[in-house]
Coordinates of N, CA, C and O in Angstrom, one line a residue:
X837 N -9.3 -1.9 -2.8 CA -7.6 -1.9 -3.6 C -7.6 -0.9 -4.3 O -8.6 -0.7 -5.4
X838 N -6.7 0.0 -4.0 CA -6.8 1.4 -4.2 C -5.1 1.1 -5.6 O -3.9 0.5 -5.3
X839 N -5.8 1.8 -7.0 CA -4.9 0.7 -8.3 C -4.4 2.6 -7.9 O -4.2 3.7 -8.3
X840 N -2.7 1.7 -9.0 CA -1.4 2.8 -9.8 C -2.7 3.2 -10.3 O -2.9 3.4 -11.4
X841 N -1.9 5.1 -11.0 CA -2.3 6.0 -11.8 C -1.1 7.0 -12.1 O 0.1 7.0 -11.5
X842 N -1.5 7.3 -13.3 CA -0.1 8.0 -14.0 C -0.8 9.9 -13.3 O -1.2 10.5 -13.5
X843 N 0.9 10.8 -12.8 CA 0.4 12.0 -12.5 C 0.9 12.7 -14.0 O 1.7 12.4 -15.1
X844 N -0.6 13.2 -14.4 CA -0.7 13.3 -15.8 C 0.5 14.6 -16.4 O 0.7 15.0 -17.7
X845 N 0.8 15.2 -15.3 CA 1.9 16.9 -15.0 C 3.1 16.0 -16.3 O 4.3 16.5 -16.9
X846 N 3.6 14.7 -15.4 CA 4.9 14.8 -15.4 C 5.2 13.6 -16.3 O 6.4 12.2 -16.2
X847 N 3.8 12.7 -16.0 CA 4.0 10.8 -16.2 C 4.5 9.9 -15.4 O 4.4 8.8 -15.4
X848 N 5.1 10.3 -14.0 CA 5.4 9.5 -13.4 C 4.2 8.7 -12.6 O 2.9 9.4 -12.2
X849 N 4.2 7.7 -12.3 CA 3.4 6.7 -11.4 C 3.2 6.7 -10.2 O 4.2 7.7 -9.5
X850 N 2.0 6.7 -10.0 CA 1.7 7.2 -8.6 C 2.0 6.1 -6.6 O 2.2 5.5 -8.4
X851 N 2.6 6.6 -6.3 CA 2.1 5.4 -5.5 C 1.5 4.4 -5.5 O 0.1 5.3 -6.0
X852 N 1.3 3.7 -5.1 CA 0.8 2.2 -5.2 C -0.2 1.3 -3.8 O 1.0 1.5 -2.9
X853 N -1.8 1.7 -3.4 CA -2.1 1.5 -2.0 C -2.4 0.6 -2.3 O -3.9 0.4 -2.6
X854 N -2.3 -0.9 -1.7 CA -3.6 -1.9 -1.5 C -4.0 -1.9 -0.3 O -2.6 -2.4 0.5
X855 N -5.1 -2.6 -0.7 CA -5.5 -2.9 1.0 C -5.8 -4.8 1.2 O -5.6 -5.3 0.5
X856 N -5.4 -4.7 2.5 CA -5.5 -6.1 2.8 C -5.7 -6.0 4.0 O -6.0 -5.4 4.7
X857 N -6.5 -8.0 4.4 CA -7.3 -8.2 5.4 C -6.1 -9.0 6.1 O -5.3 -9.9 5.3
X858 N -6.4 -9.0 7.5 CA -5.8 -9.6 8.2 C -7.2 -10.7 9.6 O -7.6 -9.7 10.4
X859 N -7.1 -11.7 8.6 CA -8.6 -12.3 9.5 C -8.2 -13.5 10.0 O -6.7 -14.1 10.6
X860 N -9.2 -14.4 11.5 CA -8.4 -16.4 11.4 C -9.3 -15.5 12.9 O -10.6 -14.9 12.9
X861 N -9.4 -16.1 13.8 CA -10.0 -16.9 14.6 C -10.5 -15.7 16.1 O -8.7 -15.3 16.4
X862 N -10.5 -16.3 16.8 CA -10.3 -15.5 18.0 C -8.9 -15.5 19.2 O -8.7 -16.6 19.9
X863 N -8.6 -14.7 19.2 CA -7.5 -14.5 19.9 C -6.4 -15.2 19.0 O -5.7 -15.3 20.1
X864 N -6.2 -15.1 18.0 CA -4.5 -15.5 17.3 C -3.9 -14.5 16.9 O -3.4 -14.8 16.3
X865 N -3.9 -13.4 17.4 CA -2.9 -12.7 17.0 C -3.2 -11.5 16.1 O -2.5 -10.9 16.3
X866 N -4.4 -11.4 15.9 CA -4.7 -10.4 14.6 C -4.5 -8.4 14.9 O -3.4 -8.7 14.3
X867 N -5.1 -8.8 16.1 CA -4.4 -6.9 16.7 C -3.2 -6.8 17.0 O -2.4 -6.0 16.4
X868 N -2.2 -7.7 17.3 CA -0.6 -8.3 17.4 C -0.2 -8.6 15.9 O 1.1 -7.7 16.7
X869 N 0.0 -8.7 16.0 CA 0.0 -8.5 13.8 C 0.2 -6.8 13.2 O 1.2 -6.3 12.7
X870 N -1.2 -6.6 13.0 CA -1.2 -5.0 12.4 C 0.1 -4.3 13.2 O 0.5 -3.6 13.3
X871 N -0.7 -4.1 14.4 CA 0.1 -3.4 15.3 C 2.1 -3.6 15.2 O 2.7 -2.2 15.4
X872 N 2.2 -4.6 15.0 CA 3.4 -4.7 14.9 C 4.2 -4.7 13.9 O 5.5 -4.1 13.8
X873 N 3.5 -4.8 12.8 CA 4.2 -3.9 11.2 C 4.0 -2.6 11.0 O 4.6 -2.3 10.0
X874 N 3.1 -2.6 11.9 CA 2.2 -0.9 11.1 C 3.5 0.3 10.9 O 3.5 0.4 12.3
X875 N 3.5 0.9 10.8 CA 4.9 2.3 10.5 C 3.5 3.2 11.6 O 4.0 4.9 11.7
X876 N 2.6 3.1 10.9 CA 2.3 4.7 12.2 C 1.2 3.6 13.2 O 1.0 2.1 13.4
X877 N 0.7 4.6 14.0 CA 0.6 4.4 15.9 C -1.1 3.3 15.4 O -2.1 4.1 13.9
X878 N -1.2 2.4 15.1 CA -2.2 1.7 14.7 C -3.5 2.0 15.7 O -4.1 2.9 16.3
X879 N -4.6 2.4 14.8 CA -5.8 2.1 15.1 C -6.8 0.8 15.5 O -6.0 0.0 15.2
X880 N -6.9 1.1 17.2 CA -8.1 -0.5 17.2 C -9.1 0.0 18.3 O -9.4 1.1 18.7
X881 N -10.0 -1.5 18.0 CA -11.6 -0.8 18.5 C -11.5 -2.1 19.3 O -12.5 -3.2 18.9
X882 N -10.4 -2.0 20.2 CA -10.9 -3.4 21.5 C -11.5 -2.7 22.4 O -11.9 -1.6 22.7
X883 N -12.4 -4.0 23.0 CA -12.9 -3.3 24.2 C -12.8 -4.8 25.0 O -12.1 -5.8 25.1
X884 N -13.6 -4.4 26.7 CA -12.6 -6.0 27.7 C -14.1 -6.8 27.4 O -15.1 -6.7 27.4
X885 N -13.5 -7.8 28.1 CA -14.3 -9.2 27.8 C -15.0 -9.1 28.7 O -15.2 -8.1 29.7
X886 N -16.3 -8.7 27.9 CA -17.5 -9.2 29.5 C -17.8 -10.3 29.7 O -17.7 -11.6 29.0
X887 N -18.4 -10.6 30.6 CA -19.5 -11.5 31.2 C -20.1 -12.1 30.6 O -20.8 -13.0 30.2
X888 N -21.4 -10.8 29.9 CA -22.3 -10.9 28.9 C -21.6 -12.0 27.5 O -22.1 -12.9 26.8
X889 N -20.1 -12.1 27.3 CA -20.3 -12.8 26.0 C -18.8 -13.9 26.1 O -18.9 -14.5 24.9
X890 N -19.2 -14.0 28.1 CA -18.8 -15.5 28.2 C -19.1 -16.5 27.9 O -18.6 -17.4 27.0
X891 N -20.3 -16.7 27.2 CA -21.4 -18.0 26.9 C -21.3 -17.9 25.1 O -21.2 -18.7 25.1
X892 N -20.3 -16.3 24.9 CA -20.0 -17.1 23.2 C -18.9 -17.3 22.9 O -18.7 -17.6 21.6
X893 N -18.0 -16.1 23.7 CA -16.5 -16.1 22.9 C -15.9 -17.1 23.9 O -15.6 -17.8 25.0
X894 N -14.9 -18.3 22.8 CA -14.2 -19.4 23.4 C -13.0 -19.0 24.0 O -11.9 -18.6 22.7
X895 N -13.1 -18.7 24.8 CA -11.1 -18.8 25.5 C -10.5 -19.9 25.6 O -9.6 -19.2 26.0
X896 N -10.8 -20.8 25.6 CA -10.3 -22.1 24.9 C -8.5 -21.8 24.8 O -8.9 -21.4 23.2
X897 N -7.6 -22.0 25.7 CA -7.1 -21.4 24.7 C -5.9 -20.0 25.1 O -5.0 -20.4 24.7
X898 N -6.5 -19.7 25.4 CA -6.4 -18.1 25.7 C -6.9 -17.4 26.8 O -7.3 -15.9 26.4
X899 N -7.4 -18.4 27.6 CA -7.3 -17.3 28.7 C -7.1 -16.6 29.3 O -7.8 -15.3 30.3
X900 N -5.8 -16.1 29.3 CA -5.1 -13.9 29.7 C -5.3 -13.2 28.6 O -5.5 -12.3 29.0
X901 N -6.3 -13.5 28.1 CA -7.0 -12.2 26.4 C -8.0 -11.8 27.9 O -8.9 -12.8 28.0
X902 N -7.6 -10.5 27.8 CA -9.2 -9.9 28.6 C -9.3 -9.1 27.6 O -10.9 -7.9 28.2
X903 N -9.2 -8.5 26.0 CA -9.9 -8.0 25.3 C -10.1 -8.3 24.2 O -9.6 -9.5 23.8
X904 N -11.0 -7.4 23.0 CA -11.7 -8.1 21.9 C -11.7 -7.0 21.0 O -11.7 -6.5 21.5
X905 N -11.4 -6.7 19.7 CA -11.4 -6.3 18.3 C -13.6 -6.3 18.6 O -13.5 -7.3 18.5
X906 N -14.2 -5.1 18.1 CA -15.1 -5.5 18.0 C -15.8 -5.0 16.5 O -16.4 -4.2 16.6
X907 N -14.6 -3.7 16.0 CA -15.2 -3.7 14.4 C -14.1 -3.8 13.7 O -13.3 -5.1 12.9
X908 N -13.2 -3.3 14.3 CA -11.6 -3.5 13.1 C -10.3 -3.0 14.0 O -10.6 -2.0 14.6
X909 N -9.0 -3.5 13.9 CA -7.8 -2.4 13.2 C -7.4 -2.2 12.9 O -8.0 -2.5 10.8
X910 N -6.5 -1.1 12.3 CA -6.0 -0.4 10.2 C -4.7 0.0 11.2 O -4.5 0.8 11.5
X911 N -3.8 -0.4 10.1 CA -2.4 -0.2 9.9 C -2.3 0.0 9.3 O -2.5 -0.1 7.6
X912 N -0.6 0.8 8.5 CA -0.2 1.2 7.2 C 1.4 0.8 7.7 O 2.1 1.2 8.3
X913 N 2.0 -0.2 6.2 CA 3.9 -0.8 6.1 C 3.6 -0.3 4.7 O 3.1 -0.2 3.2
X914 N 5.3 0.5 4.7 CA 5.1 0.7 2.9 C 6.8 -0.2 2.9 O 7.0 -0.8 3.9
X915 N 5.6 -1.0 2.0 CA 7.0 -2.6 1.5 C 8.2 -2.3 1.3 O 9.4 -3.0 1.4
X916 N 7.9 -1.0 -0.2 CA 9.4 -0.7 -0.8 C 8.4 0.6 -1.4 O 7.5 1.1 -1.3
X917 N 9.6 1.1 -2.0 CA 9.0 2.8 -2.4 C 8.0 2.4 -3.2 O 7.7 1.8 -3.9
X918 N 7.7 3.6 -3.4 CA 5.5 2.8 -4.1 C 4.6 2.1 -3.8 O 3.8 2.5 -4.4
X919 N 5.0 1.4 -2.3 CA 4.2 0.6 -3.1 C 3.9 0.0 -1.4 O 4.3 0.7 -0.5
X920 N 2.3 0.5 -0.7 CA 2.6 0.6 0.8 C 1.0 -0.1 1.0 O 0.5 -0.7 -0.1
X921 N 0.6 -1.3 2.3 CA -0.6 -2.0 2.7 C -0.7 -0.9 3.3 O -0.3 -0.4 4.5
X922 N -2.7 -0.8 3.1 CA -3.4 -0.6 4.3 C -4.3 -2.3 4.8 O -4.5 -2.9 4.6
X923 N -4.2 -2.4 6.5 CA -4.4 -3.1 6.7 C -4.7 -2.8 6.7 O -5.1 -2.3 8.1
X924 N -6.1 -4.0 7.1 CA -7.8 -4.1 7.9 C -7.4 -5.5 9.0 O -7.5 -6.6 8.3
X925 N -7.9 -5.7 10.5 CA -8.3 -5.8 11.2 C -9.5 -6.5 11.3 O -9.7 -5.7 11.3
X926 N -9.4 -8.3 11.1 CA -11.4 -8.3 11.3 C -11.0 -8.5 12.4 O -11.3 -8.8 13.0
X927 N -12.7 -7.9 13.0 CA -13.0 -9.0 14.3 C -13.5 -11.0 13.8 O -13.3 -10.9 13.1
X928 N -12.5 -11.9 15.4 CA -12.9 -13.1 15.6 C -14.3 -13.9 15.1 O -14.4 -15.2 15.1
X929 N -14.8 -13.1 16.3 CA -16.1 -13.8 16.7 C -17.4 -14.0 15.6 O -17.2 -13.7 14.6
X930 N -18.3 -14.9 16.0 CA -19.3 -15.0 14.4 C -19.7 -14.2 14.7 O -20.7 -13.4 13.8
X931 N -20.5 -13.8 16.0 CA -20.9 -11.9 16.1 C -21.1 -11.1 15.7 O -21.5 -10.1 15.0
X932 N -19.8 -10.9 14.6 CA -19.2 -9.5 13.8 C -19.0 -9.5 12.8 O -18.0 -9.1 11.7
X933 N -19.5 -11.0 12.8 CA -18.6 -11.4 10.5 C -19.4 -10.9 9.8 O -19.5 -10.2 8.5
X934 N -20.8 -9.9 10.3 CA -21.3 -9.0 9.6 C -20.2 -7.6 8.8 O -21.1 -7.3 7.9
X935 N -19.6 -7.9 9.3 CA -18.4 -6.7 8.7 C -17.4 -6.9 8.1 O -16.7 -6.0 6.7
X936 N -17.3 -8.7 7.5 CA -16.6 -9.2 6.6 C -17.1 -8.3 5.1 O -15.8 -7.8 4.5
X937 N -18.3 -8.6 4.9 CA -18.6 -8.6 3.8 C -18.1 -6.6 3.0 O -17.0 -6.3 1.9
X938 N -18.3 -5.4 4.1 CA -17.7 -4.1 4.2 C -16.3 -4.6 4.0 O -16.3 -3.8 2.4
X939 N -15.5 -4.8 5.1 CA -13.6 -4.9 5.0 C -13.7 -5.5 3.6 O -12.7 -4.8 3.6
X940 N -14.3 -6.4 3.4 CA -13.5 -7.1 2.1 C -13.7 -6.1 0.6 O -12.6 -6.4 -0.4
X941 N -14.5 -5.1 0.8 CA -15.0 -4.6 -0.2 C -13.3 -3.8 -0.8 O -12.8 -3.1 -0.2
X942 N -12.9 -5.1 -2.5 CA -11.7 -3.7 -2.9 C -10.5 -4.1 -2.3 O -9.0 -4.0 -2.2
X943 N -10.4 -5.5 -1.5 CA -9.6 -6.3 -0.8 C -8.2 -6.8 -2.2 O -8.7 -7.3 -2.7
X944 N -7.3 -7.0 -2.0 CA -6.2 -7.3 -3.0 C -6.2 -8.9 -2.2 O -6.1 -9.6 -3.3
X945 N -6.2 -9.3 -1.0 CA -5.9 -10.6 -0.2 C -6.5 -9.9 1.0 O -6.7 -9.5 1.5
X946 N -6.1 -11.9 1.1 CA -5.4 -11.7 3.0 C -5.2 -12.7 3.5 O -4.7 -13.5 3.6
X947 N -4.6 -12.3 4.8 CA -3.7 -13.3 5.5 C -4.5 -14.1 6.5 O -5.6 -13.4 7.6
X948 N -4.5 -15.0 6.6 CA -5.1 -15.8 7.7 C -4.6 -15.8 8.7 O -3.2 -17.7 8.9
X949 N -4.3 -16.2 9.4 CA -4.0 -15.8 11.0 C -4.3 -17.4 11.9 O -5.2 -17.1 11.8
X950 N -3.4 -18.2 12.3 CA -4.1 -19.5 12.5 C -3.2 -20.0 13.7 O -1.1 -19.6 13.9
X951 N -3.5 -20.3 14.8 CA -3.2 -21.0 16.1 C -2.9 -22.4 16.3 O -4.4 -23.3 15.6
X952 N -2.6 -23.7 16.1 CA -2.7 -24.9 15.7 C -2.6 -25.7 16.8 O -3.5 -26.5 16.9
X953 N -2.7 -24.7 17.8 CA -3.8 -25.0 19.4 C -5.6 -25.0 19.5 O -6.1 -26.4 19.8
X954 N -5.9 -23.8 18.6 CA -7.6 -24.3 18.3 C -7.0 -24.3 16.3 O -7.7 -23.0 16.2
X955 N -6.6 -25.0 15.3 CA -7.0 -24.9 14.5 C -8.4 -24.5 13.7 O -8.3 -24.7 12.4
X956 N -9.3 -25.0 14.2 CA -10.2 -25.7 13.7 C -11.3 -24.3 13.5 O -11.8 -23.6 12.9
X957 N -10.8 -22.6 13.7 CA -11.2 -22.0 14.6 C -10.5 -20.4 13.7 O -11.5 -20.2 12.9
X958 N -9.5 -21.7 12.1 CA -9.1 -20.7 11.2 C -10.5 -21.1 9.8 O -10.5 -20.0 9.8
X959 N -11.5 -21.9 10.2 CA -11.8 -23.0 9.4 C -12.6 -21.5 8.1 O -13.3 -21.0 7.3
X960 N -13.1 -20.8 9.3 CA -14.1 -19.9 9.0 C -13.8 -18.8 7.6 O -14.9 -18.9 7.0
X961 N -12.8 -18.2 8.1 CA -12.0 -17.2 7.6 C -11.5 -18.0 6.5 O -11.0 -17.5 5.4
X962 N -11.0 -19.0 6.3 CA -10.5 -19.9 5.3 C -12.1 -20.1 4.3 O -11.6 -20.1 2.8
X963 N -12.9 -20.3 4.2 CA -13.8 -20.8 3.7 C -14.7 -19.9 3.0 O -14.5 -19.4 2.6
X964 N -14.3 -18.1 4.2 CA -14.7 -17.2 3.7 C -14.0 -16.9 2.7 O -14.9 -16.1 1.2
X965 N -12.9 -16.5 2.1 CA -12.3 -16.1 1.4 C -12.4 -17.5 -0.1 O -11.1 -16.8 -1.1
X966 N -12.1 -18.4 0.5 CA -11.9 -19.2 -0.7 C -13.4 -19.6 -1.3 O -13.3 -19.2 -2.9
X967 N -14.4 -18.7 -0.9 CA -15.7 -19.3 -1.5 C -15.7 -17.5 -2.3 O -16.9 -17.3 -3.3
X968 N -15.1 -16.3 -1.3 CA -15.2 -15.4 -2.3 C -14.0 -14.8 -3.6 O -13.9 -14.2 -4.2
X969 N -13.1 -15.3 -4.1 CA -11.6 -15.9 -4.8 C -11.5 -14.8 -4.2 O -10.4 -14.3 -5.0
X970 N -11.0 -14.8 -2.9 CA -10.3 -13.9 -2.4 C -8.8 -14.6 -2.5 O -8.4 -15.0 -1.8
X971 N -7.8 -13.9 -2.9 CA -6.6 -14.4 -2.5 C -6.6 -14.1 -1.5 O -6.4 -13.7 -0.4
X972 N -5.5 -15.1 -0.4 CA -4.9 -15.0 0.7 C -4.1 -16.1 1.4 O -3.3 -17.3 0.2
X973 N -3.2 -16.4 2.0 CA -1.9 -16.8 2.9 C -2.5 -17.6 4.3 O -3.4 -16.5 4.3
X974 N -2.0 -18.0 4.7 CA -2.6 -18.5 5.9 C -0.9 -18.6 6.8 O 0.3 -19.2 5.9
X975 N -0.7 -17.7 7.6 CA -0.2 -17.6 8.0 C 0.0 -18.2 10.3 O -1.0 -18.1 10.8
X976 N 1.1 -19.3 10.0 CA 0.8 -19.9 10.7 C 1.8 -19.2 12.8 O 2.9 -18.9 12.5
X977 N 0.9 -18.5 13.4 CA 1.3 -18.0 15.0 C 2.5 -18.9 15.4 O 1.0 -19.5 16.7
X978 N 3.2 -18.9 15.6 CA 3.5 -19.2 16.9 C 4.3 -19.5 18.0 O 5.0 -18.6 18.2
X979 N 3.3 -19.8 18.4 CA 2.7 -19.2 20.0 C 3.6 -20.0 20.8 O 4.0 -21.7 20.3
X980 N 4.1 -19.7 22.0 CA 4.7 -20.1 23.0 C 4.5 -21.3 23.4 O 3.9 -21.0 23.9
X981 N 4.8 -22.3 23.6 CA 5.0 -24.1 24.3 C 3.5 -24.8 23.2 O 3.1 -25.6 23.4
X982 N 3.6 -24.1 22.2 CA 2.6 -24.6 20.8 C 3.4 -25.4 20.6 O 4.5 -25.9 20.1
X983 N 2.7 -27.2 20.1 CA 3.4 -28.1 19.3 C 3.7 -27.4 17.5 O 2.8 -26.0 17.6
X984 N 4.6 -27.6 17.4 CA 5.2 -27.0 15.6 C 5.0 -28.5 14.9 O 5.3 -29.3 14.8
X985 N 4.4 -27.7 13.7 CA 3.3 -28.5 13.1 C 3.9 -27.5 10.9 O 4.2 -26.6 11.5
X986 N 4.7 -28.5 10.1 CA 5.4 -28.1 9.3 C 4.6 -27.3 7.9 O 2.8 -27.6 8.4
X987 N 4.3 -26.9 6.8 CA 3.2 -25.7 6.5 C 2.4 -27.3 5.4 O 1.6 -27.0 5.5
X988 N 2.9 -28.4 4.8 CA 2.3 -29.8 5.2 C 1.2 -30.1 5.1 O 0.0 -30.3 4.8
X989 N 1.3 -30.5 6.4 CA 0.6 -30.8 7.5 C -0.8 -29.4 7.9 O -1.5 -30.0 8.0
X990 N -0.4 -28.4 8.1 CA -1.0 -27.4 8.8 C -2.2 -27.3 7.3 O -3.2 -27.7 7.1
X991 N -1.7 -27.6 5.7 CA -2.3 -27.5 4.4 C -3.1 -28.6 4.6 O -4.5 -28.2 4.4
X992 N -2.7 -29.2 5.2 CA -3.8 -30.9 4.3 C -4.6 -30.4 5.4 O -6.2 -31.1 5.0
X993 N -4.3 -31.1 7.5 CA -5.6 -29.9 7.9 C -6.2 -30.0 7.9 O -7.8 -29.5 7.7
X994 N -5.9 -27.8 7.1 CA -6.9 -27.5 6.7 C -7.8 -27.3 5.2 O -9.2 -27.2 4.5
X995 N -7.2 -28.5 4.5 CA -7.7 -29.0 3.0 C -7.7 -27.7 2.5 O -8.6 -27.2 2.1
X996 N -6.5 -27.1 1.9 CA -6.4 -26.3 0.9 C -6.2 -26.5 -0.4 O -6.6 -27.4 -0.7
X997 N -7.3 -25.6 -0.7 CA -6.7 -25.7 -2.4 C -5.3 -25.6 -2.8 O -4.3 -24.7 -2.3
X998 N -5.0 -26.6 -3.8 CA -3.7 -26.6 -3.8 C -3.0 -25.2 -4.6 O -3.3 -24.4 -5.3
X999 N -1.6 -24.5 -4.4 CA -0.7 -23.7 -3.9 C -1.3 -22.5 -3.3 O -0.4 -21.5 -3.3
X1000 N -2.1 -23.0 -1.9 CA -2.7 -21.6 -1.7 C -1.3 -21.9 0.0 O -1.1 -22.4 0.1
X1001 N -0.3 -20.6 -0.1 CA 0.2 -20.9 0.5 C 0.3 -20.9 2.0 O -0.8 -20.3 2.5
X1002 N 1.0 -21.4 2.8 CA 1.6 -21.4 4.3 C 1.9 -21.6 4.6 O 3.6 -22.0 4.2
X1003 N 2.2 -20.5 5.6 CA 4.0 -19.8 6.3 C 3.7 -19.5 7.3 O 2.8 -19.8 8.2
X1004 N 5.0 -19.9 8.6 CA 4.7 -20.1 9.7 C 6.1 -18.6 9.8 O 6.9 -18.1 9.6
X1005 N 5.4 -18.2 11.1 CA 5.5 -16.1 11.6 C 5.1 -16.1 13.0 O 5.2 -17.2 13.9
X1006 N 5.7 -15.3 13.9 CA 5.5 -14.9 14.7 C 4.7 -13.7 14.4 O 5.3 -12.4 14.3
X1007 N 4.1 -12.9 14.9 CA 2.2 -12.4 15.2 C 3.5 -10.9 15.9 O 2.8 -9.7 15.0
X1008 N 3.7 -11.1 16.8 CA 4.9 -10.3 17.7 C 5.7 -9.2 17.0 O 6.8 -8.7 17.2
X1009 N 6.2 -10.3 15.9 CA 7.6 -9.4 15.2 C 7.8 -8.8 14.1 O 6.5 -9.3 13.1
X1010 N 8.1 -8.1 14.2 CA 7.7 -6.7 12.7 C 8.2 -7.4 11.7 O 7.8 -7.4 10.4
X1011 N 9.4 -8.1 11.6 CA 10.6 -8.4 9.9 C 9.5 -10.3 9.8 O 9.6 -10.1 8.5
X1012 N 8.7 -10.7 10.9 CA 8.4 -11.7 9.9 C 7.5 -11.6 9.7 O 6.0 -11.7 8.8
X1013 N 6.1 -10.5 10.5 CA 4.9 -9.7 9.3 C 4.8 -9.7 8.6 O 3.9 -9.9 7.3
X1014 N 6.0 -8.6 7.8 CA 6.8 -8.4 7.4 C 7.2 -9.3 5.7 O 6.5 -9.8 4.4
X1015 N 7.3 -10.2 6.4 CA 7.7 -11.2 4.9 C 6.3 -11.8 5.1 O 6.3 -12.1 4.2
X1016 N 5.2 -12.7 5.6 CA 3.9 -13.0 5.8 C 3.4 -12.2 4.3 O 3.0 -12.9 3.2
X1017 N 3.5 -10.8 4.3 CA 2.5 -9.9 4.4 C 3.4 -9.5 2.4 O 2.4 -9.9 1.4
X1018 N 4.6 -9.8 2.2 CA 4.8 -9.8 1.4 C 4.8 -10.8 0.1 O 4.6 -11.2 -0.8
X1019 N 4.9 -12.4 1.2 CA 4.6 -13.6 0.2 C 2.9 -13.3 0.0 O 2.9 -13.9 -1.6
X1020 N 1.8 -12.7 0.7 CA 0.8 -12.8 0.3 C 0.9 -11.9 -1.3 O -0.1 -12.3 -2.6
X1021 N 0.9 -10.7 -1.7 CA 1.6 -10.1 -2.1 C 1.1 -10.1 -3.2 O 0.8 -10.4 -4.6
X1022 N 2.7 -10.6 -3.6 CA 3.1 -11.6 -4.9 C 2.5 -13.1 -5.2 O 2.1 -13.1 -6.7
X1023 N 2.3 -14.2 -3.8 CA 0.5 -14.6 -4.6 C -0.1 -14.0 -5.3 O -0.5 -14.6 -6.3
X1024 N -1.2 -13.3 -4.4 CA -2.2 -12.4 -5.1 C -2.5 -12.0 -6.2 O -2.2 -12.3 -7.5
X1025 N -1.3 -11.7 -6.1 CA -0.4 -10.6 -7.6 C 0.1 -12.0 -9.2 O -0.7 -11.6 -10.2
X1026 N 0.0 -12.6 -8.8 CA 0.3 -14.0 -9.7 C -1.3 -14.3 -9.9 O -1.6 -14.7 -10.6
X1027 N -2.4 -14.7 -9.1 CA -3.4 -14.8 -9.3 C -4.5 -13.9 -9.5 O -5.1 -14.8 -10.6
X1028 N -4.9 -12.1 -9.4 CA -5.2 -11.7 -10.2 C -4.5 -12.5 -11.7 O -5.2 -11.3 -13.2
X1029 N -3.3 -11.8 -12.0 CA -2.1 -11.9 -13.9 C -3.2 -13.4 -14.1 O -3.4 -13.4 -15.7
X1030 N -3.4 -14.5 -13.9 CA -3.5 -15.7 -14.1 C -5.4 -15.1 -14.6 O -5.4 -15.9 -15.5
X1031 N -6.1 -14.6 -13.7 CA -7.3 -14.7 -13.9 C -7.2 -14.0 -15.0 O -8.9 -13.7 -16.0
X1032 N -6.8 -12.3 -14.9 CA -6.8 -12.1 -16.3 C -6.7 -12.2 -17.8 O -7.4 -12.0 -18.8
X1033 N -5.4 -13.3 -17.4 CA -5.4 -14.1 -19.1 C -6.7 -14.7 -19.3 O -6.7 -14.8 -20.3
X1034 N -7.4 -15.4 -18.3 CA -8.1 -16.6 -18.9 C -9.1 -16.0 -19.2 O -10.0 -15.6 -19.7
X1035 N -9.1 -14.3 -19.0 CA -10.4 -13.6 -19.3 C -10.3 -13.6 -20.6 O -11.5 -13.2 -21.5
X1036 N -9.1 -13.7 -20.8 CA -8.6 -12.7 -22.9 C -8.1 -13.8 -23.3 O -8.0 -13.1 -24.4
X1037 N -8.1 -14.9 -22.7 CA -8.1 -16.3 -23.8 C -9.4 -16.7 -24.1 O -10.2 -16.6 -23.5

């Protein structure tokens, strides 16, 4: 997380840039979301799926997927004047999880994208952020043809800690993705403030 600072010459507050992770299972829409909301051309590290990876990449439910992220996605969005988010999309497969510790350094929070057809795929991301006390929201990517579940149903199915937000979204839609990010920033801000107050009480 890049913290704001004052301009010593004029006393003005410099723009604030926050680091956000976009995580979740294989093929859930992380690259799509980062690309949809980014105001700059997103950095992508996608490679074609190979025959060698067929034994380890579960493509059930995402049969049309032909590429995969092998390092990270990167984008940037301005939420309001003076507040920008740097988005880091994580790779979804188990074999790339060693990158998560590096990517999560300094992050304000995370979006865990979920697909109700493969809900179990987001358990590792939920566990990762819960164990490291990194605030996160679960964003259910509403794929065409998938059954619709309410936020409460998803929260119960994932056994989320009380208060963890669950929102429905369309990862392809910029406005929808932006709403998810705003919800995360608000939630993470409340969590960080509460922890700060706890530490001084």
